[in-house]
Short mmCIF file of C-alpha atoms and ligand atoms in Angstrom, two decimals:
data_model
loop_
_atom_site.label_atom_id
_atom_site.label_comp_id
_atom_site.label_asym_id
_atom_site.label_seq_id
_atom_site.Cartn_x
_atom_site.Cartn_y
_atom_site.Cartn_z
CA MET A 17 -236.01 -138.78 25.23
CA ASN A 18 -236.72 -137.97 21.66
CA ALA A 19 -237.52 -141.74 21.09
CA VAL A 20 -239.93 -141.68 24.18
CA THR A 21 -243.44 -141.39 22.83
CA ALA A 22 -245.46 -138.53 24.19
CA ALA A 23 -248.78 -138.21 26.18
CA PRO A 24 -251.15 -138.43 23.43
CA ALA A 25 -252.95 -135.30 23.00
CA ASP A 26 -256.83 -134.94 23.05
CA PRO A 27 -258.17 -136.24 20.09
CA LEU A 28 -260.35 -133.52 17.97
CA PRO A 29 -263.40 -135.12 17.17
CA ARG A 30 -264.57 -136.84 20.80
CA LEU A 31 -265.97 -134.59 23.52
CA PRO A 32 -268.30 -137.20 25.51
CA ALA A 33 -271.44 -135.39 27.05
CA SER A 34 -272.18 -134.04 30.58
CA GLY A 35 -273.15 -136.78 33.07
CA ALA A 36 -273.41 -136.14 36.67
CA TRP A 37 -273.76 -139.33 38.80
CA ARG A 38 -276.27 -141.95 38.49
CA GLU A 39 -277.65 -145.09 40.73
CA GLY A 40 -274.99 -148.04 39.70
CA ASP A 41 -271.59 -145.82 37.94
CA PRO A 42 -268.86 -148.04 39.38
CA PRO A 43 -266.12 -146.19 41.42
CA GLY A 44 -264.02 -144.10 39.90
CA ARG A 45 -265.21 -144.17 36.60
CA ARG A 46 -264.64 -140.75 34.93
CA ARG A 47 -266.81 -138.84 33.81
CA TRP A 48 -266.92 -134.86 32.19
CA HIS A 49 -268.77 -131.62 33.24
CA ARG A 50 -269.38 -129.02 30.79
CA LEU A 51 -269.29 -125.36 31.68
CA ARG A 52 -273.02 -124.20 31.53
CA ARG A 53 -271.78 -120.39 29.70
CA PRO A 54 -267.81 -119.13 29.59
CA LEU A 55 -265.65 -118.61 31.74
CA PRO A 56 -264.37 -115.24 33.02
CA LEU A 57 -260.88 -115.01 33.79
CA GLU A 58 -258.97 -113.41 36.82
CA ALA A 59 -256.71 -112.22 34.02
CA GLY A 60 -259.80 -110.64 32.15
CA GLY A 61 -261.19 -112.04 28.67
CA GLU A 62 -263.15 -115.43 28.87
CA LEU A 63 -262.21 -119.34 28.75
CA PRO A 64 -265.58 -120.77 26.11
CA GLY A 65 -265.96 -124.84 25.43
CA VAL A 66 -264.46 -125.03 29.45
CA ARG A 67 -265.40 -129.24 30.83
CA LEU A 68 -263.94 -130.74 33.62
CA ALA A 69 -263.24 -134.21 34.19
CA PHE A 70 -264.26 -136.03 37.13
CA GLU A 71 -264.81 -139.42 39.04
CA THR A 72 -266.33 -139.99 42.63
CA TRP A 73 -266.26 -143.10 44.44
CA GLY A 74 -269.03 -143.93 47.35
CA ARG A 75 -272.69 -142.74 46.49
CA PRO A 76 -274.18 -139.29 47.51
CA ALA A 77 -276.65 -138.33 50.29
CA PRO A 78 -279.17 -137.57 49.58
CA ASP A 79 -278.89 -133.96 49.79
CA ALA A 80 -275.10 -134.50 48.73
CA SER A 81 -273.38 -133.72 52.57
CA ASN A 82 -271.66 -136.75 52.56
CA ALA A 83 -269.26 -134.77 49.39
CA VAL A 84 -265.60 -134.34 50.25
CA LEU A 85 -263.68 -133.07 47.93
CA VAL A 86 -260.14 -134.13 46.78
CA LEU A 87 -258.09 -131.88 45.61
CA HIS A 88 -254.47 -133.39 43.07
CA ALA A 89 -251.18 -131.63 43.12
CA LEU A 90 -249.43 -130.40 39.84
CA THR A 91 -248.63 -133.76 37.84
CA GLY A 92 -251.58 -135.73 39.56
CA ASP A 93 -254.95 -136.55 37.78
CA SER A 94 -258.68 -136.96 39.42
CA HIS A 95 -257.62 -140.70 39.42
CA VAL A 96 -257.52 -140.60 42.98
CA ALA A 97 -257.94 -144.57 43.69
CA GLY A 98 -257.84 -147.73 41.49
CA PRO A 99 -255.27 -149.60 39.53
CA ALA A 100 -254.10 -148.10 36.64
CA GLY A 101 -256.65 -148.32 33.22
CA PRO A 102 -257.96 -147.74 30.08
CA GLY A 103 -257.87 -143.46 30.65
CA HIS A 104 -255.74 -143.99 33.82
CA PRO A 105 -251.83 -144.20 33.14
CA THR A 106 -251.07 -144.43 36.68
CA PRO A 107 -252.59 -146.20 39.77
CA GLY A 108 -254.08 -144.15 42.30
CA TRP A 109 -251.87 -141.39 43.51
CA TRP A 110 -253.87 -141.47 47.13
CA ASP A 111 -254.64 -145.09 46.35
CA GLY A 112 -254.64 -145.91 50.29
CA LEU A 113 -256.90 -143.01 51.13
CA VAL A 114 -260.39 -143.94 49.45
CA GLY A 115 -262.27 -147.45 49.39
CA PRO A 116 -263.86 -148.43 52.38
CA GLY A 117 -262.64 -148.64 55.47
CA ARG A 118 -260.19 -146.44 54.58
CA ALA A 119 -259.75 -142.01 56.06
CA LEU A 120 -262.39 -141.35 52.98
CA ASP A 121 -264.33 -144.20 53.66
CA THR A 122 -266.30 -144.53 50.81
CA ASP A 123 -269.03 -146.83 52.94
CA ARG A 124 -269.60 -143.04 54.27
CA TRP A 125 -268.29 -140.44 51.74
CA PHE A 126 -268.87 -139.61 48.38
CA VAL A 127 -265.45 -138.82 46.94
CA VAL A 128 -265.09 -136.26 43.81
CA ALA A 129 -262.15 -135.67 41.92
CA PRO A 130 -261.34 -133.54 39.26
CA ASN A 131 -258.74 -132.61 36.69
CA VAL A 132 -258.10 -129.13 36.88
CA LEU A 133 -258.43 -126.95 34.68
CA GLY A 134 -255.46 -126.76 31.94
CA GLY A 135 -254.89 -129.95 32.79
CA CYS A 136 -254.38 -132.28 30.30
CA GLN A 137 -256.10 -136.15 31.19
CA GLY A 138 -259.66 -135.28 30.14
CA SER A 139 -260.66 -131.97 31.30
CA THR A 140 -260.25 -128.37 29.47
CA GLY A 141 -256.77 -127.46 28.63
CA PRO A 142 -253.96 -126.36 25.64
CA ALA A 143 -254.27 -129.27 24.21
CA SER A 144 -257.91 -129.70 23.51
CA PRO A 145 -260.12 -128.62 20.98
CA ARG A 146 -260.69 -125.29 20.93
CA PRO A 147 -265.34 -124.74 21.35
CA ASP A 148 -265.13 -124.55 17.62
CA GLY A 149 -263.58 -128.54 16.74
CA THR A 150 -260.81 -126.66 13.99
CA ARG A 151 -257.35 -126.62 16.21
CA ARG A 152 -255.87 -127.36 19.17
CA TRP A 153 -255.78 -123.95 22.29
CA GLY A 154 -252.12 -124.53 22.41
CA GLY A 155 -249.89 -121.64 22.97
CA ALA A 156 -253.58 -119.60 22.83
CA PHE A 157 -254.78 -121.58 25.70
CA PRO A 158 -255.02 -117.89 28.41
CA PHE A 159 -253.53 -117.81 31.83
CA VAL A 160 -255.21 -119.23 34.43
CA THR A 161 -255.23 -119.25 37.88
CA GLN A 162 -256.29 -121.19 40.83
CA ARG A 163 -258.49 -118.97 41.76
CA ASP A 164 -260.78 -119.74 37.88
CA GLN A 165 -259.75 -123.33 38.91
CA VAL A 166 -261.81 -123.34 41.45
CA ALA A 167 -264.57 -121.05 39.69
CA ALA A 168 -264.89 -124.05 37.65
CA GLU A 169 -265.01 -126.67 40.12
CA ARG A 170 -267.95 -125.00 41.70
CA ASP A 171 -269.42 -124.81 38.59
CA LEU A 172 -268.75 -128.27 39.12
CA ALA A 173 -270.35 -128.16 42.37
CA ASP A 174 -273.87 -126.51 41.24
CA ALA A 175 -274.07 -129.10 38.66
CA LEU A 176 -273.95 -132.33 41.14
CA GLY A 177 -276.14 -131.07 43.42
CA ILE A 178 -272.85 -130.01 46.27
CA GLU A 179 -273.80 -127.01 47.94
CA THR A 180 -271.51 -127.74 50.74
CA TRP A 181 -268.36 -130.36 50.93
CA ALA A 182 -267.99 -131.88 54.04
CA LEU A 183 -264.51 -131.63 53.64
CA VAL A 184 -261.99 -130.32 50.97
CA ILE A 185 -257.83 -131.51 50.62
CA GLY A 186 -255.83 -130.84 48.55
CA GLY A 187 -251.54 -130.59 48.53
CA SER A 188 -249.06 -128.44 47.41
CA MET A 189 -251.22 -127.43 44.24
CA GLY A 190 -254.69 -129.38 45.34
CA GLY A 191 -253.78 -127.18 48.93
CA MET A 192 -253.46 -124.14 47.00
CA ARG A 193 -257.15 -124.74 44.89
CA ALA A 194 -257.76 -125.89 48.55
CA LEU A 195 -257.45 -122.88 50.50
CA GLU A 196 -258.76 -120.70 47.60
CA TRP A 197 -262.13 -122.81 47.94
CA ALA A 198 -262.32 -122.04 51.79
CA VAL A 199 -261.39 -118.23 50.82
CA SER A 200 -263.62 -117.82 47.52
CA TYR A 201 -266.65 -119.99 49.01
CA PRO A 202 -266.61 -120.53 52.90
CA GLU A 203 -270.36 -121.24 53.52
CA ARG A 204 -269.72 -124.59 50.73
CA THR A 205 -266.59 -125.71 52.71
CA GLY A 206 -267.22 -127.45 55.26
CA ALA A 207 -264.08 -128.62 56.67
CA LEU A 208 -260.45 -128.48 55.35
CA LEU A 209 -257.09 -129.97 55.25
CA LEU A 210 -254.18 -128.16 53.90
CA LEU A 211 -251.25 -130.25 52.97
CA ALA A 212 -247.46 -128.93 51.91
CA THR A 213 -248.67 -125.52 50.78
CA THR A 214 -248.79 -122.25 51.06
CA ALA A 215 -251.04 -118.86 50.67
CA ALA A 216 -248.50 -117.36 48.07
CA ALA A 217 -245.34 -118.95 46.06
CA SER A 218 -242.50 -117.91 47.34
CA ALA A 219 -239.66 -116.09 45.97
CA GLU A 220 -237.84 -119.46 46.11
CA GLN A 221 -240.64 -121.06 44.80
CA ILE A 222 -241.48 -119.43 41.70
CA ALA A 223 -237.91 -119.25 40.65
CA TRP A 224 -237.97 -123.16 40.67
CA ALA A 225 -240.96 -123.31 38.48
CA SER A 226 -239.14 -120.44 36.16
CA VAL A 227 -235.95 -122.28 35.36
CA GLN A 228 -238.49 -125.16 34.48
CA LEU A 229 -240.16 -122.74 32.66
CA HIS A 230 -236.96 -121.73 30.72
CA ALA A 231 -236.27 -125.69 29.92
CA ILE A 232 -239.69 -125.77 27.88
CA ARG A 233 -239.83 -123.26 26.58
CA SER A 234 -236.17 -123.00 24.93
CA ASP A 235 -236.96 -126.66 23.97
CA PRO A 236 -237.05 -126.21 19.83
CA HIS A 237 -240.11 -129.04 19.99
CA TRP A 238 -242.22 -125.93 22.27
CA ARG A 239 -242.97 -124.48 19.19
CA GLY A 240 -244.15 -121.06 21.00
CA GLY A 241 -246.70 -124.54 22.41
CA ASP A 242 -248.46 -125.19 18.52
CA TYR A 243 -246.53 -128.28 19.16
CA HIS A 244 -249.66 -130.69 19.22
CA ASP A 245 -249.90 -131.70 15.43
CA THR A 246 -246.54 -131.53 15.02
CA GLY A 247 -245.39 -135.29 15.32
CA SER A 248 -243.04 -133.64 17.74
CA GLY A 249 -242.83 -131.69 20.87
CA PRO A 250 -240.56 -130.81 23.57
CA HIS A 251 -239.67 -133.33 25.68
CA ALA A 252 -236.20 -133.34 26.41
CA GLY A 253 -237.68 -129.63 27.91
CA LEU A 254 -240.38 -131.21 29.93
CA GLY A 255 -237.92 -133.99 31.21
CA LEU A 256 -235.09 -131.25 31.88
CA ALA A 257 -237.62 -129.81 33.91
CA ARG A 258 -239.52 -132.57 36.10
CA ARG A 259 -235.77 -133.60 36.42
CA LEU A 260 -235.72 -130.42 37.95
CA ALA A 261 -238.43 -130.35 39.93
CA HIS A 262 -237.99 -134.18 41.55
CA VAL A 263 -234.66 -133.14 43.46
CA THR A 264 -237.60 -130.39 44.67
CA TYR A 265 -239.74 -132.74 46.00
CA ARG A 266 -237.51 -135.16 47.50
CA SER A 267 -235.38 -134.69 50.41
CA GLU A 268 -231.51 -134.25 50.63
CA ALA A 269 -231.39 -136.86 53.36
CA GLU A 270 -233.30 -139.54 51.51
CA LEU A 271 -231.11 -138.72 47.97
CA ARG A 272 -228.37 -139.80 49.50
CA LEU A 273 -228.94 -142.23 52.04
CA ARG A 274 -230.54 -144.06 49.00
CA PHE A 275 -228.49 -143.59 45.80
CA GLY A 276 -224.94 -142.33 47.68
CA ARG A 277 -222.77 -142.18 44.91
CA ALA A 278 -223.11 -145.76 43.75
CA PRO A 279 -222.45 -145.65 39.50
CA GLN A 280 -225.50 -147.03 38.00
CA GLY A 281 -225.29 -150.45 37.73
CA THR A 282 -221.65 -151.28 35.33
CA GLU A 283 -222.38 -147.71 34.50
CA HIS A 284 -219.17 -145.80 35.00
CA PRO A 285 -219.34 -142.21 35.22
CA TRP A 286 -216.52 -141.30 34.22
CA TYR A 287 -216.31 -142.64 30.90
CA GLY A 288 -220.38 -141.37 29.43
CA GLY A 289 -222.15 -143.09 32.92
CA ARG A 290 -224.69 -142.55 34.97
CA TYR A 291 -225.00 -142.36 38.08
CA GLN A 292 -227.59 -144.03 39.45
CA VAL A 293 -228.99 -141.03 41.10
CA GLU A 294 -228.64 -139.78 37.45
CA SER A 295 -230.68 -142.73 36.27
CA TYR A 296 -233.38 -142.33 38.58
CA LEU A 297 -234.06 -139.27 37.63
CA ASP A 298 -234.03 -139.95 33.90
CA HIS A 299 -236.75 -142.57 35.03
CA HIS A 300 -238.66 -139.87 36.84
CA ALA A 301 -238.19 -137.85 33.95
CA GLU A 302 -239.33 -140.33 30.83
CA LYS A 303 -242.13 -142.05 32.69
CA LEU A 304 -244.09 -137.34 33.28
CA ILE A 305 -243.45 -137.33 29.35
CA ARG A 306 -245.24 -140.21 28.82
CA ARG A 307 -247.88 -138.84 30.29
CA PHE A 308 -248.05 -135.28 30.98
CA ASP A 309 -248.64 -132.29 27.98
CA ALA A 310 -245.79 -129.75 28.50
CA ALA A 311 -248.04 -127.21 27.43
CA SER A 312 -250.57 -128.23 30.91
CA TYR A 313 -247.13 -128.36 32.71
CA VAL A 314 -246.60 -124.66 31.51
CA VAL A 315 -250.33 -123.60 32.16
CA LEU A 316 -250.30 -125.16 35.33
CA THR A 317 -246.99 -124.08 37.11
CA GLU A 318 -247.55 -120.59 35.99
CA ALA A 319 -251.30 -120.27 37.60
CA MET A 320 -248.83 -121.79 40.60
CA ASN A 321 -246.60 -118.82 39.80
CA ALA A 322 -249.02 -116.44 40.59
CA HIS A 323 -250.81 -118.01 43.27
CA ASP A 324 -251.28 -115.75 46.48
CA VAL A 325 -254.66 -115.65 48.81
CA GLY A 326 -254.54 -112.26 49.40
CA ARG A 327 -254.23 -111.20 46.45
CA ASP A 328 -256.98 -108.05 45.87
CA ARG A 329 -258.17 -109.09 48.90
CA GLY A 330 -256.02 -107.24 51.14
CA GLY A 331 -253.18 -109.69 51.89
CA VAL A 332 -252.91 -112.94 52.93
CA ARG A 333 -253.72 -111.74 56.63
CA ALA A 334 -256.89 -110.61 55.75
CA ALA A 335 -257.43 -112.72 53.73
CA LEU A 336 -257.04 -116.15 56.17
CA ARG A 337 -259.15 -114.47 57.99
CA ARG A 338 -262.41 -115.47 55.76
CA VAL A 339 -262.23 -118.93 56.65
CA THR A 340 -265.09 -120.32 58.36
CA ALA A 341 -264.25 -124.28 57.80
CA PRO A 342 -262.99 -125.93 60.79
CA THR A 343 -259.06 -126.10 59.87
CA LEU A 344 -256.38 -128.87 59.79
CA VAL A 345 -252.94 -127.35 58.21
CA ALA A 346 -249.99 -129.73 57.71
CA GLY A 347 -246.62 -129.66 56.40
CA VAL A 348 -243.49 -132.60 56.29
CA ASP A 349 -240.70 -132.02 58.21
CA SER A 350 -238.30 -132.40 55.66
CA ASP A 351 -240.29 -130.82 52.87
CA ARG A 352 -237.23 -128.09 51.83
CA LEU A 353 -239.74 -126.70 48.88
CA TYR A 354 -242.81 -125.72 50.46
CA PRO A 355 -241.11 -125.16 54.00
CA LEU A 356 -243.17 -125.56 57.81
CA SER A 357 -242.96 -121.34 57.75
CA GLN A 358 -245.59 -122.07 55.13
CA GLN A 359 -247.99 -124.17 57.09
CA GLU A 360 -247.63 -122.14 60.37
CA GLU A 361 -248.75 -119.14 59.05
CA LEU A 362 -251.66 -120.86 57.63
CA ALA A 363 -252.40 -122.74 61.27
CA SER A 364 -251.55 -118.68 62.77
CA GLY A 365 -253.83 -117.18 60.29
CA ILE A 366 -257.21 -119.42 59.63
CA PRO A 367 -259.26 -118.83 62.63
CA GLY A 368 -260.34 -122.69 62.56
CA ALA A 369 -257.26 -124.29 61.99
CA ASP A 370 -255.80 -126.09 65.54
CA ARG A 371 -252.30 -126.30 65.83
CA LEU A 372 -250.26 -127.03 62.97
CA ARG A 373 -249.62 -130.97 62.78
CA VAL A 374 -245.90 -132.30 61.07
CA ILE A 375 -245.91 -135.30 58.64
CA GLU A 376 -242.83 -137.34 59.92
CA SER A 377 -241.37 -138.21 56.78
CA PRO A 378 -238.00 -138.94 54.60
CA TYR A 379 -239.87 -138.15 51.56
CA GLY A 380 -239.43 -134.25 51.21
CA HIS A 381 -242.39 -132.99 49.31
CA ASP A 382 -243.66 -135.67 48.00
CA GLY A 383 -244.23 -136.80 51.88
CA PHE A 384 -247.88 -135.69 51.55
CA LEU A 385 -248.64 -137.82 48.98
CA LEU A 386 -246.45 -141.50 50.50
CA GLU A 387 -247.52 -141.03 53.86
CA THR A 388 -251.41 -141.62 53.93
CA GLU A 389 -251.41 -143.84 56.84
CA GLN A 390 -250.77 -139.67 58.94
CA VAL A 391 -252.83 -138.25 56.25
CA GLY A 392 -255.61 -140.46 56.89
CA ARG A 393 -255.06 -140.01 60.30
CA LEU A 394 -255.63 -136.07 59.97
CA VAL A 395 -258.20 -137.11 57.53
CA ARG A 396 -260.39 -139.14 60.27
CA GLU A 397 -259.50 -136.24 63.26
CA LEU A 398 -260.95 -133.78 60.56
CA LEU A 399 -264.53 -135.76 59.88
CA GLY A 400 -264.65 -137.59 63.91
CA PRO A 401 -266.88 -140.37 64.05
CA ASP A 402 -270.20 -141.69 62.38
C1 LIG B 507 -248.03 -143.68 41.56
C2 LIG B 507 -248.03 -142.42 40.65
O1 LIG B 507 -247.58 -141.75 39.51
S1 LIG B 507 -249.55 -141.06 41.33
C3 LIG B 507 -249.66 -140.38 39.62
C4 LIG B 507 -250.80 -138.54 40.07
N1 LIG B 507 -249.10 -138.81 40.19
C5 LIG B 507 -248.64 -137.14 41.11
O2 LIG B 507 -249.58 -137.15 41.90
C6 LIG B 507 -247.27 -136.94 42.26
C7 LIG B 507 -246.53 -137.96 40.87
N2 LIG B 507 -245.00 -138.85 41.19
C8 LIG B 507 -244.58 -138.42 41.99
O3 LIG B 507 -244.63 -137.80 42.85
C9 LIG B 507 -243.96 -139.32 43.10
O4 LIG B 507 -243.14 -140.91 41.47
C10 LIG B 507 -244.60 -140.40 43.80
C11 LIG B 507 -244.59 -139.54 45.06
C12 LIG B 507 -245.95 -140.79 43.06
C13 LIG B 507 -243.96 -141.91 43.56
O5 LIG B 507 -243.00 -141.74 44.66
P1 LIG B 507 -242.48 -143.04 45.23
O6 LIG B 507 -243.52 -144.21 45.62
O7 LIG B 507 -240.79 -143.04 46.38
O8 LIG B 507 -240.84 -143.55 43.85
P2 LIG B 507 -239.72 -143.24 43.95
O9 LIG B 507 -239.55 -141.52 43.11
O10 LIG B 507 -239.01 -143.91 44.11
O11 LIG B 507 -239.47 -143.48 42.04
C14 LIG B 507 -239.41 -145.13 41.88
C15 LIG B 507 -238.74 -145.75 40.94
O12 LIG B 507 -237.93 -145.86 39.78
C16 LIG B 507 -237.22 -146.40 39.22
N3 LIG B 507 -235.94 -146.45 40.18
C17 LIG B 507 -235.16 -146.34 41.14
N4 LIG B 507 -233.88 -146.39 41.49
C18 LIG B 507 -233.94 -146.28 39.90
C19 LIG B 507 -232.94 -146.01 39.80
N5 LIG B 507 -231.08 -145.66 40.08
N6 LIG B 507 -232.70 -145.72 37.67
C20 LIG B 507 -233.51 -145.81 37.42
N7 LIG B 507 -234.41 -145.72 38.28
C21 LIG B 507 -235.33 -145.90 39.13
C22 LIG B 507 -238.09 -147.40 39.98
O13 LIG B 507 -237.70 -148.06 39.17
C23 LIG B 507 -239.43 -147.02 40.69
O14 LIG B 507 -239.95 -147.09 39.28
P3 LIG B 507 -241.43 -147.32 38.59
O15 LIG B 507 -242.52 -146.01 39.18
O16 LIG B 507 -241.03 -146.97 37.55
O17 LIG B 507 -241.28 -148.31 39.40
N1 LIG B 508 -244.84 -135.02 42.69
C1 LIG B 508 -245.55 -134.06 42.75
C2 LIG B 508 -245.06 -133.13 43.58
C3 LIG B 508 -245.67 -132.10 43.39
O1 LIG B 508 -246.95 -131.55 43.96
C4 LIG B 508 -246.05 -134.18 41.58
O2 LIG B 508 -245.51 -134.43 40.17
O3 LIG B 508 -247.65 -133.51 41.63
#
């Protein structure tokens, strides 16, 4: 595991200038927005020098009324569509949804996707330099919540001249932020699509996440989060966290049918070899270590644990009643991490929500990423014909 090269930290001196959309910009080109003032944080204090990386596809209407906000999940990023390439370690994670003629038809819609605050793909996070440029944030990066992340995204919307999103869409952690958008800024959320998400992180979700946090923090290379300039990092801990998380992202039936008890190639599990499913988890761990920063994983996981749309709003039911957007809520039938009961709570509590939709998939929680045809149908239903 230690032979794997970790995700490169954000280089210290390089801070690209802000850039709004310009005529002729190629789709999926990453740009940055720097917040005009320090971001006040829900947990107290403020975060100075915040920037958000974002990508866009399509062309904004003169009044930007065709803007759609796509919010990524825990280890996703702003690269929703398009191939892997410089600055993009992976191909677009919803490539089948965004483009000419697709559900988010870029001949019609202006699609905007920011990398979340606290992330590691261009937005300010623990691997970023502090505003004085002397050191990285590391373990001193403050506790941020979904509401803080959404407040930063609101600043981006302001800078892009987007008064109201035609649609805010997200799954899992992205769904938490989409919900926060609709509750915090109902007048700016024209329609809402929530996938495989929840009104508040449950005890079991916090429990799975806490084991992952322990795995990272008990790695000797963690160093309280101040490892970015040491030449090493908590790669083993992050890999362990990903293995555990990935099991929760898939279904028991999928793992059984796909891998069963088969050994990996010629390896023999009794004599130091691995089962196929172990090798599969190793592969996902190694892939994540190459592209993701462990401290961001910690910051974002803690933000998900803190997610409770009802906090300081009189509880979940009262908070959901604030949503004015026409809404669709969908869950995945085989999702054991975000069970359908959580989406049922959202669908029944949001005044403008239609009945709960169920995505049929053998892939568990990851179904919201993989079943793009079914997600596309929900998008088309919500956005309506041209
Ligand atoms: C495409 C992206 O990564 S997008 C980047 C943002 N990512 C996200 O938002 C989510 C992070 N990723 C994920 O959650 C998931 O990996 C998904 C949803 C993207 C992909 O799921 P799937 O397409 O079902 O892929 P699956 O889980 O089957 O894994 C396939 C990989 O496992 C490998 N694999 C399969 N069996 C084994 C095995 N026995 N041993 C080792 N590796 C194996 C395959 O070779 C393949 O490798 P590759 O991804 O390097 O090509
Ligand atoms: N596979 C997804 C699951 C979290 O929703 C991710 O890594 O972002």
